[in-house]
């Protein structure tokens, strides 16, 4: 739940200038100095501001305003306690000083003292805004809703009454306080149309009044972020950073946006910057705790929250996060302590229960999460966020009718909530879809676009369901909802309620969603069967483990069920990481999914997950995954599972895993990674005459430094005439100068004197381009023997066989290519055409099914598929499919 809350979000400057007018005339220099110090504070130039403020303190006319300024400086540099002590030492505090003291006390959880100072300030000055705001905030947050709402209403009415009068509010800090009160009033009373007024009139006027007043921009960013309006919220935060480059409020706001998009590395970097700027900035601490919770690092999250708790006092969101962790870890007594604590200061702690629900929902503890959302709704039914949170949870579970009701309730109160709006649009879009029901599935699809796909999918899914049920000896309860969307935008909106999910299929725990391969905004058709095999495996594994399986296990199992070989580049990268001791282990592989330092990290997380699954199966048989899933389902951690279920010491298991990889990775050149330029430089610094390093370096840099590449290649060959990479470099240089004879000579030398696959490939391609096909064929076949997992050899073998008009061999290589590449529609159609011309029915049937796995609307493949089914005696299935194909 992303509810806006002052103790979670912004710490606003409260540099009041309500000074008797004669003082401004009597001390013009000091007044100008005070304005200068305020500007320096706003810009984050704290040392300069500190010096200026200290010079103003001795002046009685400006002392109290200078004290307020100094308290802000102390707070922003990480010493809120000292800021409060500074103000508490003032003998005759003004209403402004009392309001500022109350603000700090409120943040620290000293609500009784804060209320006393508010009453004292309001007694002297009834319209002192900060005192009124803090008093209303305390009343509202403690569950005295009527009193709090009445105070917020006072702000709305007073602002309206004074508008266009001499008493109109024009100061930036006043307008920000009125904006916050107006927002609370609007949220509770369902006045969503007030949001533009708050953003444009109140906060917009604050910025016009004082262009450097970043709190107005930061508040706008927080409001827009709470509505999931990412572009405009980030724009607001960026404006803050142009004023104050290391502003913790803006950095934390941007970090939250990154967390929403699962960009964990970016979020971590921004939060670290925020805390470097202000080590006591509680919202950044909570952001870091959220990041840790999302990565399963509950103990580290608890420690982070404990630090924040020492600064925040009565902080309902913080306690809700701690309670969520306690529930996940089974700490019942601790959970009860937190519930008692929050109940002691808030009679209606909806934020506490909603925050807990968010954490539990993210960890797929669906039933308890649902109960907590409902509790929050019961306590404060007018808040939109719990309604929307519960709706999102119901969408995950496939309860779309119930989700729609909750979304409508939440959206009625908050019509600018982007995720709620998007989800309602998706549900409306789904109204036009049809549902195809099978024994185990409900398949929703666009009848105009995907009737054929849905029909074939129904056939395939039931087969897959039987296979997975036998594989894991488990069957999910009820029917699985599968939704095929005719546009990527709607798929993304259904899955994450935002428009830019960078994937094509997803499993939310109980629902599988996928964009159609022929859907709008799909750049290239893809293999829907492979996607479905992957996502349906998640459905089985998540429910079998009570949604507690670690990421590596469910992804490793899902990849293992896709039905295609590992990508060729995986082996080389894994070999490189194995040699340089850069592998993930079971303790940190989660980071590869959530905080990859590069796209390759993300790829290696999937790769290693698959190898871990295969490793455990090799040690403990095909039942190992099921045992792991069931053990994780009992709430056991990874180390305990390894010890109890597989009788393996965790450290020893990692050692044996590396030994397994060394044996399993492909041999020959395909499994040997190239060394990087930086690695080669270090080698050559120590051993300048290392011919292999010289040759490799020449090949690495030939594209950008021909002269140096030639120099290195010639030096390498002077030492080792057979150095393959050096010969390749000279061949490439000869080609660039148009000397094909010299190029061929170097390549032939490389093939004779080395076993470098690249030499065979370059020479083979040279022969192919000059139509010397038998010679090319021989070289490509040798290359395939050296690199059986590299598809480039099959690609060129297929082309060569086509040029030689060897149809059987061409079909053989095309079949192998189709088996390796799941998404190549063109080759599948080419294979189908060859099989039909050769009247090879069995091959044609197979090719047709392969085509339909990408393009379910291909009429020729549909006919062959039906023909095959009828030949197998599957008349009813063929009839159903035939009807769907006609639509």
PDB file of C-alpha atoms in Angstrom, residues 105-324:
ATOM      1  CA  UNK A 105       7.881  15.629  18.789  1.00  0.00           C
ATOM      2  CA  UNK A 106       5.233  14.176  16.519  1.00  0.00           C
ATOM      3  CA  UNK A 107       7.924  12.548  14.374  1.00  0.00           C
ATOM      4  CA  UNK A 108       9.635  11.156  17.473  1.00  0.00           C
ATOM      5  CA  UNK A 109       6.373   9.703  18.789  1.00  0.00           C
ATOM      6  CA  UNK A 110       6.062  12.162  21.691  1.00  0.00           C
ATOM      7  CA  UNK A 111       2.452  12.917  20.913  1.00  0.00           C
ATOM      8  CA  UNK A 112       1.396  14.135  24.370  1.00  0.00           C
ATOM      9  CA  UNK A 113       4.126  16.778  24.413  1.00  0.00           C
ATOM     10  CA  UNK A 114       3.356  17.695  20.817  1.00  0.00           C
ATOM     11  CA  UNK A 115      -0.324  18.244  21.629  1.00  0.00           C
ATOM     12  CA  UNK A 116       0.553  20.420  24.622  1.00  0.00           C
ATOM     13  CA  UNK A 117       2.787  22.602  22.490  1.00  0.00           C
ATOM     14  CA  UNK A 118       0.129  22.801  19.779  1.00  0.00           C
ATOM     15  CA  UNK A 119      -2.488  23.972  22.303  1.00  0.00           C
ATOM     16  CA  UNK A 120      -0.031  26.463  23.770  1.00  0.00           C
ATOM     17  CA  UNK A 121       0.761  27.881  20.339  1.00  0.00           C
ATOM     18  CA  UNK A 122      -2.882  28.058  19.260  1.00  0.00           C
ATOM     19  CA  UNK A 123      -3.838  29.803  22.469  1.00  0.00           C
ATOM     20  CA  UNK A 124      -1.465  32.614  21.513  1.00  0.00           C
ATOM     21  CA  UNK A 125      -2.239  32.477  17.786  1.00  0.00           C
ATOM     22  CA  UNK A 126      -5.399  30.526  16.783  1.00  0.00           C
ATOM     23  CA  UNK A 127      -4.521  30.350  13.089  1.00  0.00           C
ATOM     24  CA  UNK A 128      -0.937  29.118  13.517  1.00  0.00           C
ATOM     25  CA  UNK A 129      -0.989  26.543  10.719  1.00  0.00           C
ATOM     26  CA  UNK A 130       1.724  24.153  11.828  1.00  0.00           C
ATOM     27  CA  UNK A 131       0.171  23.782  15.286  1.00  0.00           C
ATOM     28  CA  UNK A 132      -3.218  23.096  13.728  1.00  0.00           C
ATOM     29  CA  UNK A 133      -1.766  20.608  11.232  1.00  0.00           C
ATOM     30  CA  UNK A 134       0.135  18.602  13.854  1.00  0.00           C
ATOM     31  CA  UNK A 135      -2.864  18.606  16.208  1.00  0.00           C
ATOM     32  CA  UNK A 136      -5.158  17.367  13.448  1.00  0.00           C
ATOM     33  CA  UNK A 137      -2.600  14.780  12.399  1.00  0.00           C
ATOM     34  CA  UNK A 138      -2.288  13.398  15.924  1.00  0.00           C
ATOM     35  CA  UNK A 139      -6.043  13.221  16.393  1.00  0.00           C
ATOM     36  CA  UNK A 140      -6.557  11.486  13.071  1.00  0.00           C
ATOM     37  CA  UNK A 141      -3.647   9.053  13.488  1.00  0.00           C
ATOM     38  CA  UNK A 142      -4.760   8.118  16.990  1.00  0.00           C
ATOM     39  CA  UNK A 143      -8.209   7.125  15.740  1.00  0.00           C
ATOM     40  CA  UNK A 144     -10.103  10.248  16.806  1.00  0.00           C
ATOM     41  CA  UNK A 145     -11.272  10.612  13.239  1.00  0.00           C
ATOM     42  CA  UNK A 146     -13.973  13.214  13.685  1.00  0.00           C
ATOM     43  CA  UNK A 147     -11.686  15.625  15.510  1.00  0.00           C
ATOM     44  CA  UNK A 148      -8.887  15.133  12.993  1.00  0.00           C
ATOM     45  CA  UNK A 149     -11.160  15.531   9.999  1.00  0.00           C
ATOM     46  CA  UNK A 150     -12.684  18.672  11.489  1.00  0.00           C
ATOM     47  CA  UNK A 151      -9.203  20.156  11.738  1.00  0.00           C
ATOM     48  CA  UNK A 152      -8.426  19.266   8.120  1.00  0.00           C
ATOM     49  CA  UNK A 153     -11.716  20.832   7.076  1.00  0.00           C
ATOM     50  CA  UNK A 154     -10.713  24.018   8.897  1.00  0.00           C
ATOM     51  CA  UNK A 155      -7.743  24.326   6.531  1.00  0.00           C
ATOM     52  CA  UNK A 156      -9.922  23.849   3.457  1.00  0.00           C
ATOM     53  CA  UNK A 157     -12.510  26.395   4.583  1.00  0.00           C
ATOM     54  CA  UNK A 158     -10.029  28.962   5.880  1.00  0.00           C
ATOM     55  CA  UNK A 159      -8.043  28.841   2.658  1.00  0.00           C
ATOM     56  CA  UNK A 160     -11.227  29.334   0.602  1.00  0.00           C
ATOM     57  CA  UNK A 161     -12.535  32.127   2.848  1.00  0.00           C
ATOM     58  CA  UNK A 162      -9.299  34.095   2.619  1.00  0.00           C
ATOM     59  CA  UNK A 163      -8.805  33.583  -1.085  1.00  0.00           C
ATOM     60  CA  UNK A 164      -8.667  36.914  -2.963  1.00  0.00           C
ATOM     61  CA  UNK A 165      -8.515  38.883   0.312  1.00  0.00           C
ATOM     62  CA  UNK A 166      -5.604  40.652   2.014  1.00  0.00           C
ATOM     63  CA  UNK A 167      -5.378  37.685   4.391  1.00  0.00           C
ATOM     64  CA  UNK A 168      -4.961  35.140   1.587  1.00  0.00           C
ATOM     65  CA  UNK A 169      -2.251  32.536   2.153  1.00  0.00           C
ATOM     66  CA  UNK A 170       0.653  33.230  -0.143  1.00  0.00           C
ATOM     67  CA  UNK A 171       3.724  31.804   1.608  1.00  0.00           C
ATOM     68  CA  UNK A 172       5.104  28.558   0.259  1.00  0.00           C
ATOM     69  CA  UNK A 173       5.269  26.734   3.595  1.00  0.00           C
ATOM     70  CA  UNK A 174       1.663  27.712   4.459  1.00  0.00           C
ATOM     71  CA  UNK A 175       0.389  26.506   1.090  1.00  0.00           C
ATOM     72  CA  UNK A 176       2.156  23.167   1.555  1.00  0.00           C
ATOM     73  CA  UNK A 177       0.492  22.599   4.925  1.00  0.00           C
ATOM     74  CA  UNK A 178      -2.895  23.478   3.452  1.00  0.00           C
ATOM     75  CA  UNK A 179      -2.198  21.060   0.582  1.00  0.00           C
ATOM     76  CA  UNK A 180      -1.535  18.207   3.025  1.00  0.00           C
ATOM     77  CA  UNK A 181      -4.675  18.910   5.032  1.00  0.00           C
ATOM     78  CA  UNK A 182      -6.722  19.232   1.832  1.00  0.00           C
ATOM     79  CA  UNK A 183      -5.355  15.918   0.613  1.00  0.00           C
ATOM     80  CA  UNK A 184      -6.388  14.118   3.811  1.00  0.00           C
ATOM     81  CA  UNK A 185      -9.840  15.729   3.642  1.00  0.00           C
ATOM     82  CA  UNK A 186     -10.252  14.722  -0.007  1.00  0.00           C
ATOM     83  CA  UNK A 187      -9.009  11.159   0.515  1.00  0.00           C
ATOM     84  CA  UNK A 188     -11.388  10.471   3.383  1.00  0.00           C
ATOM     85  CA  UNK A 189     -14.408  12.030   1.754  1.00  0.00           C
ATOM     86  CA  UNK A 190     -13.824  10.586  -1.701  1.00  0.00           C
ATOM     87  CA  UNK A 191     -13.247  13.979  -3.312  1.00  0.00           C
ATOM     88  CA  UNK A 192     -10.863  12.751  -5.972  1.00  0.00           C
ATOM     89  CA  UNK A 193     -11.583  15.719  -8.220  1.00  0.00           C
ATOM     90  CA  UNK A 194      -9.794  17.905  -5.654  1.00  0.00           C
ATOM     91  CA  UNK A 195      -6.390  16.487  -6.605  1.00  0.00           C
ATOM     92  CA  UNK A 196      -5.769  18.841  -9.565  1.00  0.00           C
ATOM     93  CA  UNK A 197      -6.597  21.777  -7.293  1.00  0.00           C
ATOM     94  CA  UNK A 198      -4.146  20.566  -4.674  1.00  0.00           C
ATOM     95  CA  UNK A 199      -1.377  20.019  -7.217  1.00  0.00           C
ATOM     96  CA  UNK A 200      -1.944  23.055  -9.393  1.00  0.00           C
ATOM     97  CA  UNK A 201      -3.372  25.759  -7.135  1.00  0.00           C
ATOM     98  CA  UNK A 202      -1.809  25.011  -3.773  1.00  0.00           C
ATOM     99  CA  UNK A 203       1.516  23.411  -4.629  1.00  0.00           C
ATOM    100  CA  UNK A 204       1.795  25.237  -7.921  1.00  0.00           C
ATOM    101  CA  UNK A 205       1.294  28.567  -6.168  1.00  0.00           C
ATOM    102  CA  UNK A 206       3.842  27.587  -3.517  1.00  0.00           C
ATOM    103  CA  UNK A 207       6.454  27.027  -6.223  1.00  0.00           C
ATOM    104  CA  UNK A 208       5.539  30.303  -7.924  1.00  0.00           C
ATOM    105  CA  UNK A 209       5.884  32.135  -4.623  1.00  0.00           C
ATOM    106  CA  UNK A 210       9.275  30.620  -3.952  1.00  0.00           C
ATOM    107  CA  UNK A 211      10.934  28.808  -6.904  1.00  0.00           C
ATOM    108  CA  UNK A 212      13.525  27.122  -4.656  1.00  0.00           C
ATOM    109  CA  UNK A 213      10.917  25.748  -2.278  1.00  0.00           C
ATOM    110  CA  UNK A 214      11.552  22.076  -3.062  1.00  0.00           C
ATOM    111  CA  UNK A 215       9.120  20.706  -0.405  1.00  0.00           C
ATOM    112  CA  UNK A 216       6.239  21.660  -2.726  1.00  0.00           C
ATOM    113  CA  UNK A 217       7.731  19.682  -5.608  1.00  0.00           C
ATOM    114  CA  UNK A 218       8.596  16.796  -3.297  1.00  0.00           C
ATOM    115  CA  UNK A 219       5.054  16.679  -1.928  1.00  0.00           C
ATOM    116  CA  UNK A 220       3.690  16.691  -5.483  1.00  0.00           C
ATOM    117  CA  UNK A 221       6.034  13.822  -6.306  1.00  0.00           C
ATOM    118  CA  UNK A 222       4.874  11.862  -3.267  1.00  0.00           C
ATOM    119  CA  UNK A 223       1.208  12.377  -4.121  1.00  0.00           C
ATOM    120  CA  UNK A 224       1.708  11.352  -7.748  1.00  0.00           C
ATOM    121  CA  UNK A 225       3.822   8.365  -6.691  1.00  0.00           C
ATOM    122  CA  UNK A 226       1.065   7.199  -4.333  1.00  0.00           C
ATOM    123  CA  UNK A 227      -1.218   7.151  -7.395  1.00  0.00           C
ATOM    124  CA  UNK A 228       1.450   5.204  -9.360  1.00  0.00           C
ATOM    125  CA  UNK A 229       1.805   8.096 -11.793  1.00  0.00           C
ATOM    126  CA  UNK A 230       5.448   7.322 -12.366  1.00  0.00           C
ATOM    127  CA  UNK A 231       6.376   9.788 -15.161  1.00  0.00           C
ATOM    128  CA  UNK A 232       5.004  12.868 -13.421  1.00  0.00           C
ATOM    129  CA  UNK A 233       6.225  11.830  -9.972  1.00  0.00           C
ATOM    130  CA  UNK A 234       9.772  11.303 -11.275  1.00  0.00           C
ATOM    131  CA  UNK A 235       9.630  14.664 -13.045  1.00  0.00           C
ATOM    132  CA  UNK A 236       8.712  16.322  -9.739  1.00  0.00           C
ATOM    133  CA  UNK A 237      11.517  14.554  -7.875  1.00  0.00           C
ATOM    134  CA  UNK A 238      13.996  15.540 -10.572  1.00  0.00           C
ATOM    135  CA  UNK A 239      12.991  19.185 -10.126  1.00  0.00           C
ATOM    136  CA  UNK A 240      13.754  18.823  -6.418  1.00  0.00           C
ATOM    137  CA  UNK A 241      17.216  17.498  -7.263  1.00  0.00           C
ATOM    138  CA  UNK A 242      17.955  20.481  -9.483  1.00  0.00           C
ATOM    139  CA  UNK A 243      17.521  22.625  -6.367  1.00  0.00           C
ATOM    140  CA  UNK A 244      19.081  20.292  -3.802  1.00  0.00           C
ATOM    141  CA  UNK A 245      21.147  17.630  -5.659  1.00  0.00           C
ATOM    142  CA  UNK A 246      21.298  15.147  -2.755  1.00  0.00           C
ATOM    143  CA  UNK A 247      17.838  15.739  -1.345  1.00  0.00           C
ATOM    144  CA  UNK A 248      16.844  12.603   0.601  1.00  0.00           C
ATOM    145  CA  UNK A 249      13.110  13.067   0.015  1.00  0.00           C
ATOM    146  CA  UNK A 250      13.502  13.096  -3.756  1.00  0.00           C
ATOM    147  CA  UNK A 251      16.050  10.285  -3.759  1.00  0.00           C
ATOM    148  CA  UNK A 252      13.756   8.142  -1.610  1.00  0.00           C
ATOM    149  CA  UNK A 253      10.804   8.936  -3.853  1.00  0.00           C
ATOM    150  CA  UNK A 254      12.747   7.852  -6.924  1.00  0.00           C
ATOM    151  CA  UNK A 255      13.878   4.726  -5.085  1.00  0.00           C
ATOM    152  CA  UNK A 256      10.237   3.815  -4.432  1.00  0.00           C
ATOM    153  CA  UNK A 257       9.503   4.164  -8.133  1.00  0.00           C
ATOM    154  CA  UNK A 258      12.431   1.843  -8.872  1.00  0.00           C
ATOM    155  CA  UNK A 259      11.148  -0.677  -6.304  1.00  0.00           C
ATOM    156  CA  UNK A 260       7.718  -0.632  -7.963  1.00  0.00           C
ATOM    157  CA  UNK A 261       9.397  -1.682 -11.213  1.00  0.00           C
ATOM    158  CA  UNK A 262      11.583  -4.295  -9.460  1.00  0.00           C
ATOM    159  CA  UNK A 263      14.705  -2.290 -10.330  1.00  0.00           C
ATOM    160  CA  UNK A 264      16.419  -3.273  -7.108  1.00  0.00           C
ATOM    161  CA  UNK A 265      19.981  -2.159  -7.889  1.00  0.00           C
ATOM    162  CA  UNK A 266      18.760   1.330  -8.814  1.00  0.00           C
ATOM    163  CA  UNK A 267      16.594   1.511  -5.685  1.00  0.00           C
ATOM    164  CA  UNK A 268      19.484   0.469  -3.454  1.00  0.00           C
ATOM    165  CA  UNK A 269      21.802   3.084  -4.954  1.00  0.00           C
ATOM    166  CA  UNK A 270      19.242   5.872  -4.489  1.00  0.00           C
ATOM    167  CA  UNK A 271      18.451   4.865  -0.897  1.00  0.00           C
ATOM    168  CA  UNK A 272      22.136   4.765  -0.010  1.00  0.00           C
ATOM    169  CA  UNK A 273      22.539   8.272  -1.389  1.00  0.00           C
ATOM    170  CA  UNK A 274      19.552   9.461   0.622  1.00  0.00           C
ATOM    171  CA  UNK A 275      20.975   8.062   3.851  1.00  0.00           C
ATOM    172  CA  UNK A 276      24.392   9.474   3.123  1.00  0.00           C
ATOM    173  CA  UNK A 277      22.735  12.874   2.824  1.00  0.00           C
ATOM    174  CA  UNK A 278      20.720  12.376   6.037  1.00  0.00           C
ATOM    175  CA  UNK A 279      21.620   9.279   8.097  1.00  0.00           C
ATOM    176  CA  UNK A 280      18.430   9.669  10.154  1.00  0.00           C
ATOM    177  CA  UNK A 281      15.985   9.955   7.264  1.00  0.00           C
ATOM    178  CA  UNK A 282      13.343   7.446   8.301  1.00  0.00           C
ATOM    179  CA  UNK A 283      11.576   7.067   4.912  1.00  0.00           C
ATOM    180  CA  UNK A 284      14.873   5.957   3.347  1.00  0.00           C
ATOM    181  CA  UNK A 285      15.365   3.458   6.169  1.00  0.00           C
ATOM    182  CA  UNK A 286      11.903   2.060   5.517  1.00  0.00           C
ATOM    183  CA  UNK A 287      12.674   1.925   1.808  1.00  0.00           C
ATOM    184  CA  UNK A 288      15.819  -0.052   2.483  1.00  0.00           C
ATOM    185  CA  UNK A 289      13.876  -2.397   4.760  1.00  0.00           C
ATOM    186  CA  UNK A 290      11.298  -2.925   1.989  1.00  0.00           C
ATOM    187  CA  UNK A 291      14.110  -3.765  -0.413  1.00  0.00           C
ATOM    188  CA  UNK A 292      15.559  -6.297   2.026  1.00  0.00           C
ATOM    189  CA  UNK A 293      12.160  -7.882   2.670  1.00  0.00           C
ATOM    190  CA  UNK A 294      11.570  -8.278  -1.065  1.00  0.00           C
ATOM    191  CA  UNK A 295      14.878 -10.160  -1.279  1.00  0.00           C
ATOM    192  CA  UNK A 296      14.013 -12.413   1.636  1.00  0.00           C
ATOM    193  CA  UNK A 297      16.620 -10.860   3.946  1.00  0.00           C
ATOM    194  CA  UNK A 298      14.247 -10.604   6.875  1.00  0.00           C
ATOM    195  CA  UNK A 299      16.860 -10.399   9.625  1.00  0.00           C
ATOM    196  CA  UNK A 300      18.654  -7.496   7.918  1.00  0.00           C
ATOM    197  CA  UNK A 301      15.298  -5.790   7.352  1.00  0.00           C
ATOM    198  CA  UNK A 302      14.444  -6.153  11.035  1.00  0.00           C
ATOM    199  CA  UNK A 303      17.740  -4.497  12.015  1.00  0.00           C
ATOM    200  CA  UNK A 304      17.112  -1.624   9.612  1.00  0.00           C
ATOM    201  CA  UNK A 305      13.639  -1.122  11.058  1.00  0.00           C
ATOM    202  CA  UNK A 306      15.007  -1.239  14.603  1.00  0.00           C
ATOM    203  CA  UNK A 307      17.263   1.715  13.771  1.00  0.00           C
ATOM    204  CA  UNK A 308      14.352   3.615  12.273  1.00  0.00           C
ATOM    205  CA  UNK A 309      12.173   2.801  15.267  1.00  0.00           C
ATOM    206  CA  UNK A 310      14.581   4.607  17.547  1.00  0.00           C
ATOM    207  CA  UNK A 311      13.973   7.753  15.542  1.00  0.00           C
ATOM    208  CA  UNK A 312      10.324   7.484  14.568  1.00  0.00           C
ATOM    209  CA  UNK A 313       8.432   6.639  17.742  1.00  0.00           C
ATOM    210  CA  UNK A 314       4.778   5.935  17.030  1.00  0.00           C
ATOM    211  CA  UNK A 315       5.137   4.963  13.385  1.00  0.00           C
ATOM    212  CA  UNK A 316       2.301   2.765  12.220  1.00  0.00           C
ATOM    213  CA  UNK A 317       3.801   1.757   8.889  1.00  0.00           C
ATOM    214  CA  UNK A 318       7.079   0.790  10.541  1.00  0.00           C
ATOM    215  CA  UNK A 319       5.285  -1.359  13.114  1.00  0.00           C
ATOM    216  CA  UNK A 320       3.249  -2.946  10.339  1.00  0.00           C
ATOM    217  CA  UNK A 321       6.453  -3.921   8.556  1.00  0.00           C
ATOM    218  CA  UNK A 322       7.892  -5.427  11.738  1.00  0.00           C
ATOM    219  CA  UNK A 323       4.637  -7.289  12.303  1.00  0.00           C
ATOM    220  CA  UNK A 324       4.746  -8.652   8.766  1.00  0.00           C
TER     221      UNK A 324
END
